[in-house]
Amino acid sequence: MNSAGHPEATARRGLELTPFRGLRYDPDRVGGLAAVTSPPYDVVVRPDGLHHLQDADPYNIVRLILPQADTADARNEQAAKTLRRWLSEGVLTADPEPGLYVYEQHDGDGMLQRGIIGALRVTEPSEGLVLPHEDVMPHVVADRAALMRATSANLEPLLLTYRGNGTAADATAVIERTVERPPLFSTTTEDGFSHRLWSITDPTDLARVQSDLTRHQALIADGHHRWATYRRLRAEHPSPSAWDYGLVLLVDTARYPLRVRAIHRLLHGLPVPDALTALDGLFRVRRLEVPLPEALEALADAACAGNAYLLAGDGAFHLVDHPDPALLARTVPTDRPAAWRTLDATVLHATLLAEIWHIPEDDPTRIAYIHDTAATIEKAERDGGTAVLMHPVREDVVRDLARQGVTMPRKSTSFGPKPASGLVLRALDL
């Protein structure tokens, strides 16, 4: 074991998942586990959702993952002080022995997801073990890194997927045997999802899970910025150390498929009429006087034939499709595979944002990335901006591009359900 309590890194290929002593809320000290959880930091719709979560319980996890203060340094210091206070007060307590954690989510529509939470050895993309499929924004990585440095903790797991082989000896067999036991806790959050958590501490089960995962590679489904943050922080600390590992949830999508949804764009300062005028002669534009579900169906139909988008913000929907081939030839880079060049996100960023609307993709004063469709439309209507609604990409397209080492434009996909933040944390000094 190294000084951080982790096995020494080995030369073997594959995913290396290690047990850790999880930090968990004491249910007797909070108003209920559902009241202290949150969606991941980048899914919270701010400021409305942030205020709602803060008001739900004084110990809600958003006070750690999205601290509020006037400056970045003040925010991070506030999060660190809050974490130390919660630990000293016993609001958060460390489990007595290291373990991996089986995590289950299910809803009323038949969605069932199970996976394993653990500390995964951080690797570089060149190793081909953890495959990113999206680019990241440097300022977000810097923000997350500063927060993790200040708190010396992984506050929420990112979501990774792998493809198991379905044998009785694999990690999924351990998961499905574990869920027959009573869980550490069970709770239902306001989005209708039920959450259950178990610990795996038996040496035989741990060894079986770890051995199986060494035969797999993983795709980052959600948490590209946090994985990039893990890589940055590992590079800052001499190895071996606890920073060599990062908190993840691993899901076998051969057994538990995820949903893939789109992430929408909100363009600040660009009214819908101006956005549409700029498209004249370059895209086909059709006004749809229909409710949102029907508009999304029209978008799905159009996306089957080529690049298509739904613009909103002026009380109607505008279906944008059939881009001018000459425009695409001039604006879309040609040094990537055809599957990348024809992505809706690629054309959006290379052609619509950069060439037509002149909106920098990484300027938060000009563009926001929002997961919730209705919230994107509402904000556009309220602020006088333009909502660009996207159609989701298939998982097989994402995985194939990732295996080729090709990253998609930032915020191209939203895999889910995402793990709730606040169910288990990892302190790096335990």
Short mmCIF file of C-alpha atoms in Angstrom, two decimals:
data_model
loop_
_atom_site.label_atom_id
_atom_site.label_comp_id
_atom_site.label_asym_id
_atom_site.label_seq_id
_atom_site.Cartn_x
_atom_site.Cartn_y
_atom_site.Cartn_z
CA MET A 1 0.00 0.00 0.00
CA ASN A 2 1.21 3.52 -0.66
CA SER A 3 1.14 6.44 1.75
CA ALA A 4 -2.35 7.41 0.59
CA GLY A 5 -3.76 4.02 1.48
CA HIS A 6 -4.08 2.87 -2.13
CA PRO A 7 -2.48 -0.09 -3.88
CA GLU A 8 0.66 0.83 -5.77
CA ALA A 9 0.04 1.50 -9.45
CA THR A 10 0.84 -1.52 -11.61
CA ALA A 11 1.79 -1.93 -15.20
CA ARG A 12 -1.37 -3.86 -16.02
CA ARG A 13 -3.82 -2.37 -18.46
CA GLY A 14 -7.39 -1.74 -17.48
CA LEU A 15 -9.48 0.23 -15.03
CA GLU A 16 -8.13 0.27 -11.48
CA LEU A 17 -10.93 0.92 -9.01
CA THR A 18 -10.06 1.12 -5.32
CA PRO A 19 -12.14 1.19 -2.12
CA PHE A 20 -12.34 4.33 0.00
CA ARG A 21 -13.95 5.49 3.24
CA GLY A 22 -17.00 7.31 2.02
CA LEU A 23 -18.24 10.47 3.69
CA ARG A 24 -21.99 10.28 4.13
CA TYR A 25 -24.67 12.41 5.78
CA ASP A 26 -25.89 11.31 9.18
CA PRO A 27 -29.65 11.04 8.53
CA ASP A 28 -30.37 12.05 12.14
CA ARG A 29 -28.61 15.39 11.64
CA VAL A 30 -30.38 16.54 8.45
CA GLY A 31 -33.96 17.08 7.37
CA GLY A 32 -33.89 13.98 5.16
CA LEU A 33 -31.44 12.60 2.65
CA ALA A 34 -33.56 13.80 -0.27
CA ALA A 35 -33.37 17.35 1.11
CA VAL A 36 -29.56 17.44 1.12
CA THR A 37 -28.95 16.03 -2.35
CA SER A 38 -28.59 17.94 -5.60
CA PRO A 39 -28.13 17.31 -9.30
CA PRO A 40 -24.47 17.61 -10.44
CA TYR A 41 -23.09 21.14 -10.22
CA ASP A 42 -23.43 21.80 -13.97
CA VAL A 43 -27.07 20.65 -14.11
CA VAL A 44 -28.37 23.01 -11.42
CA VAL A 45 -30.30 25.79 -13.16
CA ARG A 46 -28.98 28.94 -11.57
CA PRO A 47 -30.06 31.04 -9.82
CA ASP A 48 -33.58 29.61 -9.36
CA GLY A 49 -32.60 26.00 -8.77
CA LEU A 50 -29.65 26.96 -6.61
CA HIS A 51 -31.79 29.04 -4.27
CA HIS A 52 -34.41 26.29 -4.13
CA LEU A 53 -31.80 23.72 -3.10
CA GLN A 54 -30.17 26.01 -0.55
CA ASP A 55 -33.56 26.61 1.03
CA ALA A 56 -34.42 22.89 1.08
CA ASP A 57 -32.01 22.20 3.95
CA PRO A 58 -29.14 24.17 5.56
CA TYR A 59 -26.88 21.19 4.83
CA ASN A 60 -27.73 20.76 1.16
CA ILE A 61 -24.68 19.67 -0.87
CA VAL A 62 -24.94 22.73 -3.17
CA ARG A 63 -23.30 24.69 -0.36
CA LEU A 64 -20.18 22.65 -1.14
CA ILE A 65 -20.37 22.12 -4.91
CA LEU A 66 -21.71 25.61 -5.71
CA PRO A 67 -20.66 27.89 -2.85
CA GLN A 68 -21.84 31.48 -3.07
CA ALA A 69 -19.58 34.48 -2.41
CA ASP A 70 -18.30 37.58 -4.17
CA THR A 71 -15.03 36.13 -5.46
CA ALA A 72 -13.77 32.72 -6.55
CA ASP A 73 -11.28 32.56 -3.68
CA ALA A 74 -13.99 33.45 -1.18
CA ARG A 75 -16.32 30.83 -2.61
CA ASN A 76 -13.73 28.08 -2.33
CA GLU A 77 -12.68 29.07 1.17
CA GLN A 78 -16.33 29.10 2.19
CA ALA A 79 -16.81 25.57 0.83
CA ALA A 80 -13.71 24.38 2.71
CA LYS A 81 -14.90 25.92 5.98
CA THR A 82 -18.38 24.48 5.49
CA LEU A 83 -17.00 21.00 4.90
CA ARG A 84 -14.76 21.20 7.97
CA ARG A 85 -17.68 22.41 10.08
CA TRP A 86 -20.00 19.64 8.90
CA LEU A 87 -17.32 17.06 9.67
CA SER A 88 -16.65 18.47 13.15
CA GLU A 89 -20.39 18.62 13.89
CA GLY A 90 -20.94 15.07 12.69
CA VAL A 91 -23.27 16.09 9.89
CA LEU A 92 -20.95 14.19 7.56
CA THR A 93 -19.22 11.07 8.89
CA ALA A 94 -16.70 8.67 7.38
CA ASP A 95 -17.61 5.01 7.05
CA PRO A 96 -15.55 2.83 9.38
CA GLU A 97 -13.77 0.82 6.68
CA PRO A 98 -12.94 1.33 3.02
CA GLY A 99 -15.33 -0.07 0.49
CA LEU A 100 -16.82 0.24 -2.95
CA TYR A 101 -20.45 1.34 -3.15
CA VAL A 102 -23.29 -0.10 -5.20
CA TYR A 103 -25.62 2.71 -6.27
CA GLU A 104 -29.10 2.21 -7.71
CA GLN A 105 -31.53 4.67 -9.28
CA HIS A 106 -34.96 3.95 -10.67
CA ASP A 107 -38.03 5.90 -11.64
CA GLY A 108 -41.67 5.20 -12.39
CA ASP A 109 -41.06 4.84 -16.12
CA GLY A 110 -39.04 1.65 -15.89
CA MET A 111 -35.57 3.21 -15.89
CA LEU A 112 -33.23 1.18 -13.67
CA GLN A 113 -29.55 2.02 -13.32
CA ARG A 114 -27.02 0.26 -11.12
CA GLY A 115 -23.32 0.86 -10.88
CA ILE A 116 -20.31 0.91 -8.60
CA ILE A 117 -18.84 4.01 -6.95
CA GLY A 118 -15.14 3.93 -6.17
CA ALA A 119 -11.84 5.78 -6.48
CA LEU A 120 -10.52 5.24 -10.01
CA ARG A 121 -6.85 5.59 -10.92
CA VAL A 122 -6.54 8.72 -13.06
CA THR A 123 -5.11 8.10 -16.52
CA GLU A 124 -4.28 10.13 -19.61
CA PRO A 125 -6.32 9.84 -22.83
CA SER A 126 -3.25 8.39 -24.56
CA GLU A 127 -3.55 5.30 -22.34
CA GLY A 128 -6.91 4.47 -23.92
CA LEU A 129 -8.54 3.49 -20.63
CA VAL A 130 -10.88 6.39 -19.88
CA LEU A 131 -12.19 7.83 -23.14
CA PRO A 132 -13.43 11.41 -23.32
CA HIS A 133 -15.89 12.27 -26.06
CA GLU A 134 -16.26 16.01 -25.54
CA ASP A 135 -13.94 18.98 -25.36
CA VAL A 136 -13.77 20.95 -22.11
CA MET A 137 -13.74 24.64 -21.24
CA PRO A 138 -10.49 25.63 -19.49
CA HIS A 139 -12.13 28.13 -17.14
CA VAL A 140 -14.50 25.45 -15.83
CA VAL A 141 -11.61 23.04 -15.19
CA ALA A 142 -9.74 25.81 -13.36
CA ASP A 143 -12.83 26.55 -11.26
CA ARG A 144 -13.36 22.88 -10.29
CA ALA A 145 -9.65 22.41 -9.57
CA ALA A 146 -9.60 25.39 -7.20
CA LEU A 147 -12.62 24.02 -5.35
CA MET A 148 -11.08 20.54 -4.99
CA ARG A 149 -7.78 22.00 -3.80
CA ALA A 150 -9.55 24.09 -1.17
CA THR A 151 -11.72 21.25 0.14
CA SER A 152 -9.22 18.41 -0.46
CA ALA A 153 -12.19 16.32 -1.50
CA ASN A 154 -14.03 14.80 -4.42
CA LEU A 155 -17.49 16.18 -3.70
CA GLU A 156 -19.50 14.32 -6.37
CA PRO A 157 -18.81 11.32 -8.62
CA LEU A 158 -18.61 11.63 -12.37
CA LEU A 159 -20.40 9.05 -14.54
CA LEU A 160 -18.44 6.50 -16.58
CA THR A 161 -19.77 3.63 -18.66
CA TYR A 162 -18.24 0.36 -19.80
CA ARG A 163 -19.50 -2.68 -21.69
CA GLY A 164 -19.52 -5.83 -19.57
CA ASN A 165 -19.66 -9.39 -20.87
CA GLY A 166 -22.53 -10.68 -18.75
CA THR A 167 -20.68 -13.59 -17.14
CA ALA A 168 -21.31 -14.78 -13.60
CA ALA A 169 -17.80 -13.71 -12.60
CA ASP A 170 -18.11 -10.07 -13.59
CA ALA A 171 -18.75 -6.96 -11.50
CA THR A 172 -22.44 -6.95 -12.41
CA ALA A 173 -22.87 -10.34 -10.69
CA VAL A 174 -21.53 -8.79 -7.48
CA ILE A 175 -23.85 -5.82 -7.89
CA GLU A 176 -26.94 -7.97 -8.36
CA ARG A 177 -26.10 -10.13 -5.37
CA THR A 178 -25.39 -7.05 -3.23
CA VAL A 179 -28.77 -5.41 -3.93
CA GLU A 180 -30.52 -8.39 -2.35
CA ARG A 181 -29.26 -7.12 1.02
CA PRO A 182 -30.80 -4.20 2.95
CA PRO A 183 -29.25 -0.91 1.71
CA LEU A 184 -27.34 1.63 3.76
CA PHE A 185 -30.15 4.02 2.90
CA SER A 186 -33.04 4.54 0.54
CA THR A 187 -34.57 7.86 -0.46
CA THR A 188 -36.70 9.41 -3.19
CA THR A 189 -35.81 12.83 -4.59
CA GLU A 190 -38.31 15.38 -5.88
CA ASP A 191 -37.64 14.38 -9.50
CA GLY A 192 -39.29 11.03 -8.76
CA PHE A 193 -36.10 8.97 -8.73
CA SER A 194 -35.51 6.47 -5.93
CA HIS A 195 -31.91 6.10 -4.74
CA ARG A 196 -30.36 3.22 -2.79
CA LEU A 197 -26.76 2.67 -1.68
CA TRP A 198 -24.89 -0.40 -0.42
CA SER A 199 -21.26 -0.88 0.58
CA ILE A 200 -19.01 -3.72 -0.62
CA THR A 201 -16.33 -4.55 1.91
CA ASP A 202 -15.99 -8.33 1.53
CA PRO A 203 -12.45 -9.02 0.20
CA THR A 204 -13.67 -11.68 -2.25
CA ASP A 205 -16.31 -9.41 -3.75
CA LEU A 206 -13.88 -6.49 -3.92
CA ALA A 207 -11.30 -8.64 -5.70
CA ARG A 208 -13.89 -9.91 -8.17
CA VAL A 209 -15.02 -6.39 -9.08
CA GLN A 210 -11.46 -5.09 -9.37
CA SER A 211 -10.30 -8.05 -11.48
CA ASP A 212 -13.23 -7.70 -13.87
CA LEU A 213 -12.68 -3.98 -14.40
CA THR A 214 -9.03 -4.46 -15.37
CA ARG A 215 -10.36 -6.00 -18.60
CA HIS A 216 -12.35 -2.92 -19.61
CA GLN A 217 -12.06 0.66 -20.81
CA ALA A 218 -14.58 3.32 -19.88
CA LEU A 219 -16.35 6.13 -21.69
CA ILE A 220 -16.91 9.41 -19.85
CA ALA A 221 -20.68 9.77 -19.97
CA ASP A 222 -20.93 12.82 -17.71
CA GLY A 223 -18.16 14.76 -15.99
CA HIS A 224 -15.55 15.65 -18.61
CA HIS A 225 -14.57 18.77 -16.69
CA ARG A 226 -14.21 16.87 -13.43
CA TRP A 227 -12.07 14.19 -15.09
CA ALA A 228 -9.87 16.90 -16.63
CA THR A 229 -9.69 18.40 -13.14
CA TYR A 230 -8.56 15.06 -11.67
CA ARG A 231 -5.82 14.91 -14.31
CA ARG A 232 -4.67 18.46 -13.52
CA LEU A 233 -4.56 17.86 -9.78
CA ARG A 234 -2.77 14.55 -10.14
CA ALA A 235 -0.06 16.32 -12.17
CA GLU A 236 0.32 18.89 -9.39
CA HIS A 237 1.02 16.32 -6.65
CA PRO A 238 3.99 13.94 -6.52
CA SER A 239 2.90 10.34 -6.98
CA PRO A 240 1.97 8.20 -5.16
CA SER A 241 -0.78 10.21 -3.47
CA ALA A 242 -4.52 10.25 -2.99
CA TRP A 243 -4.69 12.65 -5.96
CA ASP A 244 -3.80 9.72 -8.23
CA TYR A 245 -7.44 8.67 -7.89
CA GLY A 246 -10.80 10.32 -8.49
CA LEU A 247 -14.37 9.57 -7.44
CA VAL A 248 -16.45 7.90 -10.18
CA LEU A 249 -19.61 5.90 -10.76
CA LEU A 250 -19.06 3.05 -13.24
CA VAL A 251 -22.12 1.65 -15.04
CA ASP A 252 -22.17 -1.44 -17.26
CA THR A 253 -24.41 -0.25 -20.10
CA ALA A 254 -24.58 -3.76 -21.56
CA ARG A 255 -26.70 -4.57 -18.49
CA TYR A 256 -28.07 -1.13 -17.58
CA PRO A 257 -28.39 1.13 -20.65
CA LEU A 258 -28.39 4.88 -20.08
CA ARG A 259 -30.60 7.50 -21.63
CA VAL A 260 -28.85 9.97 -23.92
CA ARG A 261 -30.35 13.44 -24.08
CA ALA A 262 -29.25 16.67 -25.69
CA ILE A 263 -27.79 19.74 -23.96
CA HIS A 264 -29.36 22.93 -25.25
CA ARG A 265 -27.84 26.36 -25.83
CA LEU A 266 -29.10 29.71 -24.58
CA LEU A 267 -27.71 32.62 -26.57
CA HIS A 268 -27.63 35.82 -24.53
CA GLY A 269 -28.18 39.12 -26.28
CA LEU A 270 -29.35 37.56 -29.55
CA PRO A 271 -33.12 37.97 -30.04
CA VAL A 272 -34.83 35.29 -32.10
CA PRO A 273 -35.70 37.64 -35.01
CA ASP A 274 -32.03 38.61 -35.36
CA ALA A 275 -30.93 34.99 -35.21
CA LEU A 276 -33.40 34.04 -37.93
CA THR A 277 -32.52 36.97 -40.17
CA ALA A 278 -28.89 35.90 -40.17
CA LEU A 279 -29.92 32.44 -41.45
CA ASP A 280 -31.73 33.76 -44.51
CA GLY A 281 -30.63 31.84 -47.60
CA LEU A 282 -28.27 29.62 -45.57
CA PHE A 283 -30.73 27.30 -43.79
CA ARG A 284 -34.37 26.43 -44.31
CA VAL A 285 -36.50 27.98 -41.56
CA ARG A 286 -40.09 26.99 -40.77
CA ARG A 287 -42.26 28.52 -38.04
CA LEU A 288 -44.14 25.95 -35.97
CA GLU A 289 -47.26 27.03 -34.10
CA VAL A 290 -47.44 23.85 -32.02
CA PRO A 291 -46.84 22.80 -28.39
CA LEU A 292 -43.34 21.80 -27.28
CA PRO A 293 -43.84 18.00 -27.57
CA GLU A 294 -44.94 18.32 -31.20
CA ALA A 295 -42.11 20.73 -31.96
CA LEU A 296 -39.61 18.23 -30.56
CA GLU A 297 -41.16 15.49 -32.71
CA ALA A 298 -40.69 17.69 -35.77
CA LEU A 299 -37.07 18.24 -34.74
CA ALA A 300 -36.52 14.48 -34.39
CA ASP A 301 -37.97 13.84 -37.85
CA ALA A 302 -35.83 16.56 -39.41
CA ALA A 303 -32.69 15.30 -37.63
CA CYS A 304 -33.08 11.92 -39.33
CA ALA A 305 -32.46 13.63 -42.67
CA GLY A 306 -29.61 15.97 -41.68
CA ASN A 307 -28.61 18.78 -39.35
CA ALA A 308 -31.60 20.33 -37.61
CA TYR A 309 -32.26 22.69 -34.70
CA LEU A 310 -35.25 24.21 -32.96
CA LEU A 311 -35.05 27.92 -32.11
CA ALA A 312 -37.31 29.40 -29.43
CA GLY A 313 -37.65 32.48 -27.28
CA ASP A 314 -40.26 34.59 -29.03
CA GLY A 315 -43.35 32.54 -28.17
CA ALA A 316 -43.06 30.19 -31.15
CA PHE A 317 -40.77 27.45 -32.42
CA HIS A 318 -38.66 27.73 -35.56
CA LEU A 319 -37.36 24.56 -37.19
CA VAL A 320 -33.96 25.20 -38.79
CA ASP A 321 -32.63 22.56 -41.18
CA HIS A 322 -31.28 21.92 -44.70
CA PRO A 323 -28.01 23.88 -44.39
CA ASP A 324 -26.44 25.11 -47.60
CA PRO A 325 -23.83 22.48 -48.63
CA ALA A 326 -21.40 25.16 -49.79
CA LEU A 327 -21.65 26.84 -46.38
CA LEU A 328 -20.83 23.57 -44.62
CA ALA A 329 -17.92 22.88 -46.95
CA ARG A 330 -16.50 26.30 -46.13
CA THR A 331 -16.99 26.26 -42.35
CA VAL A 332 -16.76 22.67 -41.06
CA PRO A 333 -13.19 21.36 -40.58
CA THR A 334 -12.30 18.50 -42.90
CA ASP A 335 -9.63 16.82 -40.76
CA ARG A 336 -12.07 14.68 -38.78
CA PRO A 337 -14.19 11.60 -39.62
CA ALA A 338 -17.45 12.08 -41.49
CA ALA A 339 -19.39 11.06 -38.36
CA TRP A 340 -17.90 14.05 -36.56
CA ARG A 341 -18.31 16.52 -39.43
CA THR A 342 -22.03 15.78 -39.69
CA LEU A 343 -22.85 16.06 -35.98
CA ASP A 344 -25.45 18.68 -35.15
CA ALA A 345 -23.13 20.02 -32.45
CA THR A 346 -20.25 20.32 -34.93
CA VAL A 347 -22.33 22.31 -37.41
CA LEU A 348 -23.81 24.40 -34.61
CA HIS A 349 -20.40 25.42 -33.26
CA ALA A 350 -18.44 25.68 -36.52
CA THR A 351 -21.13 27.18 -38.72
CA LEU A 352 -23.93 28.79 -36.73
CA LEU A 353 -22.05 30.09 -33.69
CA ALA A 354 -18.66 30.92 -35.20
CA GLU A 355 -19.57 31.92 -38.76
CA ILE A 356 -23.13 33.24 -38.70
CA TRP A 357 -23.91 34.49 -35.20
CA HIS A 358 -20.32 35.29 -34.12
CA ILE A 359 -20.80 33.91 -30.60
CA PRO A 360 -17.72 32.47 -28.81
CA GLU A 361 -18.56 29.01 -27.51
CA ASP A 362 -16.68 29.52 -24.25
CA ASP A 363 -17.91 33.01 -23.32
CA PRO A 364 -20.43 32.62 -20.47
CA THR A 365 -21.70 36.16 -21.05
CA ARG A 366 -22.82 35.15 -24.55
CA ILE A 367 -23.83 31.49 -24.25
CA ALA A 368 -25.12 29.09 -21.59
CA TYR A 369 -25.45 25.31 -21.74
CA ILE A 370 -28.67 24.02 -20.16
CA HIS A 371 -29.93 20.45 -19.82
CA ASP A 372 -33.61 21.16 -19.18
CA THR A 373 -35.60 21.94 -22.31
CA ALA A 374 -38.41 23.93 -20.69
CA ALA A 375 -35.94 25.93 -18.59
CA THR A 376 -33.94 26.88 -21.68
CA ILE A 377 -37.05 28.20 -23.43
CA GLU A 378 -38.26 30.03 -20.33
CA LYS A 379 -34.95 31.79 -19.84
CA ALA A 380 -34.79 32.80 -23.52
CA GLU A 381 -38.30 34.27 -23.37
CA ARG A 382 -37.58 36.07 -20.11
CA ASP A 383 -34.20 37.48 -21.15
CA GLY A 384 -34.91 38.19 -24.82
CA GLY A 385 -32.34 35.67 -26.04
CA THR A 386 -32.50 32.65 -28.30
CA ALA A 387 -32.86 29.04 -27.19
CA VAL A 388 -31.26 26.52 -29.54
CA LEU A 389 -32.79 23.12 -28.85
CA MET A 390 -30.80 20.07 -29.93
CA HIS A 391 -31.66 16.47 -30.83
CA PRO A 392 -29.66 13.84 -28.88
CA VAL A 393 -26.81 11.80 -30.37
CA ARG A 394 -26.92 7.99 -30.23
CA GLU A 395 -24.61 6.33 -27.70
CA ASP A 396 -22.97 4.11 -30.34
CA VAL A 397 -21.91 7.20 -32.31
CA VAL A 398 -20.41 8.73 -29.16
CA ARG A 399 -18.50 5.55 -28.27
CA ASP A 400 -17.20 4.98 -31.81
CA LEU A 401 -15.82 8.51 -32.05
CA ALA A 402 -14.25 8.25 -28.59
CA ARG A 403 -12.48 5.03 -29.56
CA GLN A 404 -11.03 6.84 -32.57
CA GLY A 405 -9.69 9.51 -30.24
CA VAL A 406 -12.06 12.11 -31.68
CA THR A 407 -13.76 14.46 -29.23
CA MET A 408 -17.13 16.01 -29.91
CA PRO A 409 -17.86 19.71 -29.41
CA ARG A 410 -18.31 20.61 -25.75
CA LYS A 411 -21.65 19.84 -24.13
CA SER A 412 -22.77 17.60 -27.00
CA THR A 413 -24.56 14.98 -24.93
CA SER A 414 -26.31 14.42 -21.62
CA PHE A 415 -26.19 10.83 -20.40
CA GLY A 416 -28.48 9.89 -17.57
CA PRO A 417 -29.78 9.38 -15.10
CA LYS A 418 -26.90 11.20 -13.46
CA PRO A 419 -25.82 10.26 -9.95
CA ALA A 420 -27.23 12.52 -7.28
CA SER A 421 -24.64 14.65 -5.54
CA GLY A 422 -24.49 14.35 -1.77
CA LEU A 423 -24.99 10.59 -1.33
CA VAL A 424 -21.31 9.75 -0.87
CA LEU A 425 -18.20 12.00 -0.90
CA ARG A 426 -14.48 11.21 -0.86
CA ALA A 427 -12.06 13.08 1.40
CA LEU A 428 -8.49 12.85 0.14
CA ASP A 429 -6.96 12.93 3.61
CA LEU A 430 -8.71 9.77 4.89
#
